[in-house]
Amino acid sequence: IKEKYPDKTVLYISAEKFTQQYVESVKKNTRNDFIHFYQILEVLIIDDVQFLSGKSGTQDVFFHIFNQLHQNGKQVILTSDKAPVDMQDIEQRLLSRFKWGLSAELQLPDFETRISILKNKLYRDGVEINQDIIEYVAKNIKTNVRELEGAIISLIAQSSFNKAEITIDLARDIVQKFVKNTKREVSIDYIQKVVSDYFQMDIQTLQSKTRRRH
């Protein structure tokens, strides 16, 4: 937006930070100044708007800011980890406004995109890593871009601290810290074994009808 319209006033902020600012304005009795600041923006981008759930005061002030911006033809962009229809503890008047605009689902990046993200990150940091290591990281971390970049940062840091070459083995060690081990099938037998081991009780006793205190 700033590249295309350099004169526009654009603000990006997380909903958490927005809430903190609002609470601070109430404490300092500067609530009107807070509202005025947001109402003169031309583009407002709020990240993780679901964070407003249950915060009635913040929702109320955001409702007035939203209305003012919308009535003046300004742009409001919101991101959330769920669709408006699935949000909990958000006032209906706000939810209805969230539904006014275009809703677009952001898909997880595919393998080729993850490769591109990693290469771009490495290029920006001036680091070279073998293609097979890049592919290994991209293949095993599929959740989000932050974890993807975090794994590469950890990889570079470990290599730098230990003065060690970035190898596939080092990549495996790093990736294991980012990826939960979901390969083991969690069966009823496995749950019973873990519970009985923890309580130092044999499985037969666990399965029996006894109700003895121990």
Short mmCIF file of C-alpha atoms in Angstrom, two decimals:
data_model
loop_
_atom_site.label_atom_id
_atom_site.label_comp_id
_atom_site.label_asym_id
_atom_site.label_seq_id
_atom_site.Cartn_x
_atom_site.Cartn_y
_atom_site.Cartn_z
CA ILE A 1 0.00 0.00 0.00
CA LYS A 2 2.82 2.42 0.91
CA GLU A 3 4.59 1.65 -2.37
CA LYS A 4 1.49 2.46 -4.42
CA TYR A 5 0.17 5.29 -2.23
CA PRO A 6 3.13 6.79 -0.31
CA ASP A 7 1.01 9.64 1.09
CA LYS A 8 -1.51 7.37 2.81
CA THR A 9 -1.35 6.93 6.58
CA VAL A 10 -1.04 3.17 7.15
CA LEU A 11 -0.81 1.42 10.51
CA TYR A 12 -0.20 -2.26 11.23
CA ILE A 13 -0.76 -3.38 14.83
CA SER A 14 -1.59 -6.57 16.70
CA ALA A 15 -4.92 -6.74 18.54
CA GLU A 16 -2.95 -7.41 21.74
CA LYS A 17 -0.96 -4.19 21.34
CA PHE A 18 -4.14 -2.30 20.44
CA THR A 19 -5.73 -3.54 23.69
CA GLN A 20 -2.68 -2.53 25.73
CA GLN A 21 -2.79 0.96 24.23
CA TYR A 22 -6.49 1.27 25.00
CA VAL A 23 -6.06 0.17 28.64
CA GLU A 24 -3.20 2.66 28.99
CA SER A 25 -5.37 5.46 27.57
CA VAL A 26 -8.11 4.70 30.11
CA LYS A 27 -5.57 4.83 32.96
CA LYS A 28 -4.18 8.15 31.75
CA ASN A 29 -7.61 9.58 30.88
CA THR A 30 -6.58 10.01 27.23
CA ARG A 31 -9.27 7.77 25.71
CA ASN A 32 -10.50 10.48 23.30
CA ASP A 33 -6.96 11.08 22.01
CA PHE A 34 -6.59 7.32 21.48
CA ILE A 35 -9.82 7.16 19.46
CA HIS A 36 -8.95 10.28 17.45
CA PHE A 37 -5.53 8.86 16.49
CA TYR A 38 -7.11 5.74 15.03
CA GLN A 39 -9.95 7.58 13.33
CA ILE A 40 -7.59 9.70 11.19
CA LEU A 41 -5.85 6.65 9.71
CA GLU A 42 -6.46 5.79 6.06
CA VAL A 43 -5.52 2.13 6.30
CA LEU A 44 -5.73 0.16 9.56
CA ILE A 45 -4.37 -3.40 9.67
CA ILE A 46 -5.10 -5.38 12.85
CA ASP A 47 -3.54 -8.79 13.32
CA ASP A 48 -5.03 -11.62 15.43
CA VAL A 49 -8.33 -9.81 15.95
CA GLN A 50 -9.67 -12.87 17.82
CA PHE A 51 -7.58 -11.55 20.76
CA LEU A 52 -10.42 -9.06 21.39
CA SER A 53 -12.63 -11.95 22.58
CA GLY A 54 -14.14 -11.24 25.97
CA LYS A 55 -12.67 -7.72 26.17
CA SER A 56 -15.87 -5.66 26.11
CA GLY A 57 -14.21 -2.27 26.63
CA THR A 58 -11.73 -2.76 23.80
CA GLN A 59 -14.48 -4.13 21.55
CA ASP A 60 -16.62 -1.07 22.23
CA VAL A 61 -13.86 1.41 21.34
CA PHE A 62 -12.89 -0.60 18.27
CA PHE A 63 -16.54 -0.59 17.15
CA HIS A 64 -16.58 3.23 17.10
CA ILE A 65 -13.20 3.42 15.35
CA PHE A 66 -14.31 0.86 12.77
CA ASN A 67 -17.54 2.76 12.07
CA GLN A 68 -15.76 6.07 11.63
CA LEU A 69 -13.17 4.61 9.24
CA HIS A 70 -15.82 2.72 7.27
CA GLN A 71 -18.11 5.72 6.94
CA ASN A 72 -15.21 7.79 5.63
CA GLY A 73 -14.35 5.18 3.00
CA LYS A 74 -11.09 4.12 4.68
CA GLN A 75 -9.60 0.61 4.49
CA VAL A 76 -9.70 -1.82 7.41
CA ILE A 77 -7.85 -5.15 7.14
CA LEU A 78 -8.23 -7.80 9.86
CA THR A 79 -6.56 -11.18 10.32
CA SER A 80 -7.76 -13.95 12.58
CA ASP A 81 -7.06 -17.62 13.24
CA LYS A 82 -10.75 -18.38 12.62
CA ALA A 83 -13.60 -17.15 10.42
CA PRO A 84 -15.98 -14.48 11.86
CA VAL A 85 -18.75 -17.08 12.16
CA ASP A 86 -16.54 -19.19 14.49
CA MET A 87 -15.39 -16.38 16.81
CA GLN A 88 -16.41 -16.61 20.45
CA ASP A 89 -17.13 -13.76 22.90
CA ILE A 90 -17.15 -11.07 20.20
CA GLU A 91 -20.13 -8.69 20.18
CA GLN A 92 -22.65 -9.39 17.41
CA ARG A 93 -22.49 -5.80 16.16
CA LEU A 94 -18.74 -6.25 15.59
CA LEU A 95 -19.12 -9.68 14.02
CA SER A 96 -21.68 -8.33 11.57
CA ARG A 97 -19.18 -5.70 10.48
CA PHE A 98 -16.43 -8.27 10.12
CA LYS A 99 -18.73 -10.07 7.67
CA TRP A 100 -19.25 -6.95 5.54
CA GLY A 101 -15.90 -7.25 3.81
CA LEU A 102 -14.15 -9.86 1.74
CA SER A 103 -13.16 -12.95 3.75
CA ALA A 104 -10.19 -14.85 2.38
CA GLU A 105 -8.67 -18.00 3.84
CA LEU A 106 -4.87 -18.06 3.93
CA GLN A 107 -3.73 -21.56 3.01
CA LEU A 108 -0.59 -23.20 4.38
CA PRO A 109 2.32 -22.80 1.93
CA ASP A 110 2.96 -25.84 -0.30
CA PHE A 111 6.36 -27.55 -0.62
CA GLU A 112 7.63 -25.35 -3.48
CA THR A 113 6.56 -22.20 -1.65
CA ARG A 114 8.31 -23.36 1.53
CA ILE A 115 11.49 -23.93 -0.48
CA SER A 116 11.22 -20.39 -1.90
CA ILE A 117 10.64 -18.91 1.56
CA LEU A 118 13.74 -20.65 2.94
CA LYS A 119 15.91 -19.64 -0.02
CA ASN A 120 14.75 -16.04 0.28
CA LYS A 121 15.54 -16.03 4.01
CA LEU A 122 19.00 -17.49 3.39
CA TYR A 123 19.66 -15.00 0.58
CA ARG A 124 18.71 -12.06 2.83
CA ASP A 125 21.04 -13.36 5.56
CA GLY A 126 23.86 -14.06 3.09
CA VAL A 127 24.04 -17.75 4.01
CA GLU A 128 24.49 -20.71 1.66
CA ILE A 129 23.09 -24.15 2.51
CA ASN A 130 22.99 -27.28 0.39
CA GLN A 131 19.77 -27.90 -1.53
CA ASP A 132 19.15 -31.26 0.17
CA ILE A 133 19.17 -29.60 3.62
CA ILE A 134 16.76 -26.88 2.45
CA GLU A 135 14.45 -29.57 1.05
CA TYR A 136 14.67 -31.59 4.28
CA VAL A 137 13.58 -28.60 6.39
CA ALA A 138 10.81 -27.67 3.93
CA LYS A 139 9.54 -31.26 3.82
CA ASN A 140 9.34 -31.63 7.60
CA ILE A 141 8.04 -28.24 8.74
CA LYS A 142 4.62 -27.61 7.20
CA THR A 143 2.76 -25.66 9.86
CA ASN A 144 3.61 -22.00 9.27
CA VAL A 145 6.19 -19.57 7.94
CA ARG A 146 7.34 -18.47 11.41
CA GLU A 147 8.37 -22.01 12.36
CA LEU A 148 9.99 -22.48 8.97
CA GLU A 149 12.14 -19.37 9.34
CA GLY A 150 12.74 -20.18 13.02
CA ALA A 151 14.23 -23.55 12.08
CA ILE A 152 16.61 -21.95 9.60
CA ILE A 153 17.64 -19.26 12.12
CA SER A 154 18.31 -22.00 14.71
CA LEU A 155 20.29 -23.97 12.14
CA ILE A 156 22.48 -20.98 11.29
CA ALA A 157 22.92 -20.11 14.99
CA GLN A 158 23.92 -23.65 16.01
CA SER A 159 26.41 -23.79 13.16
CA SER A 160 27.85 -20.41 14.10
CA PHE A 161 28.06 -21.04 17.88
CA ASN A 162 29.64 -24.46 17.53
CA LYS A 163 31.74 -23.50 14.48
CA ALA A 164 30.27 -26.57 12.80
CA GLU A 165 29.25 -27.17 9.21
CA ILE A 166 25.53 -27.18 8.47
CA THR A 167 24.84 -30.85 7.80
CA ILE A 168 21.73 -32.97 7.33
CA ASP A 169 22.31 -34.44 10.84
CA LEU A 170 22.31 -30.96 12.37
CA ALA A 171 19.15 -30.18 10.40
CA ARG A 172 17.47 -33.32 11.83
CA ASP A 173 18.33 -32.26 15.40
CA ILE A 174 16.89 -28.77 14.85
CA VAL A 175 13.76 -29.95 13.02
CA GLN A 176 12.93 -32.43 15.80
CA LYS A 177 12.57 -29.48 18.19
CA PHE A 178 10.03 -27.83 15.89
CA VAL A 179 8.02 -30.86 14.83
CA LYS A 180 5.93 -32.89 17.27
CA ASN A 181 6.44 -36.61 16.98
CA THR A 182 3.08 -37.81 15.71
CA LYS A 183 4.25 -41.03 14.11
CA ARG A 184 3.44 -43.22 17.13
CA GLU A 185 -0.13 -44.41 17.03
CA VAL A 186 -1.92 -43.56 20.26
CA SER A 187 -4.00 -46.67 20.89
CA ILE A 188 -6.09 -47.67 23.90
CA ASP A 189 -3.42 -50.25 24.80
CA TYR A 190 -0.74 -47.56 24.72
CA ILE A 191 -2.81 -45.21 26.92
CA GLN A 192 -3.42 -48.01 29.44
CA LYS A 193 0.30 -48.81 29.54
CA VAL A 194 1.30 -45.20 30.18
CA VAL A 195 -1.35 -44.74 32.89
CA SER A 196 -0.49 -48.01 34.66
CA ASP A 197 3.25 -47.23 34.53
CA TYR A 198 2.67 -43.76 35.96
CA PHE A 199 0.53 -45.03 38.84
CA GLN A 200 2.71 -48.13 39.32
CA MET A 201 -0.25 -50.41 38.80
CA ASP A 202 -0.51 -53.43 36.53
CA ILE A 203 -2.90 -53.23 33.59
CA GLN A 204 -5.08 -56.08 34.91
CA THR A 205 -5.82 -54.11 38.08
CA LEU A 206 -6.54 -51.00 36.03
CA GLN A 207 -9.04 -52.92 33.91
CA SER A 208 -10.68 -54.72 36.83
CA LYS A 209 -13.82 -53.59 38.64
CA THR A 210 -12.03 -53.04 41.95
CA ARG A 211 -12.58 -49.65 43.57
CA ARG A 212 -9.96 -49.93 46.27
CA ARG A 213 -8.55 -46.58 47.35
CA HIS A 214 -4.96 -47.20 46.19
#
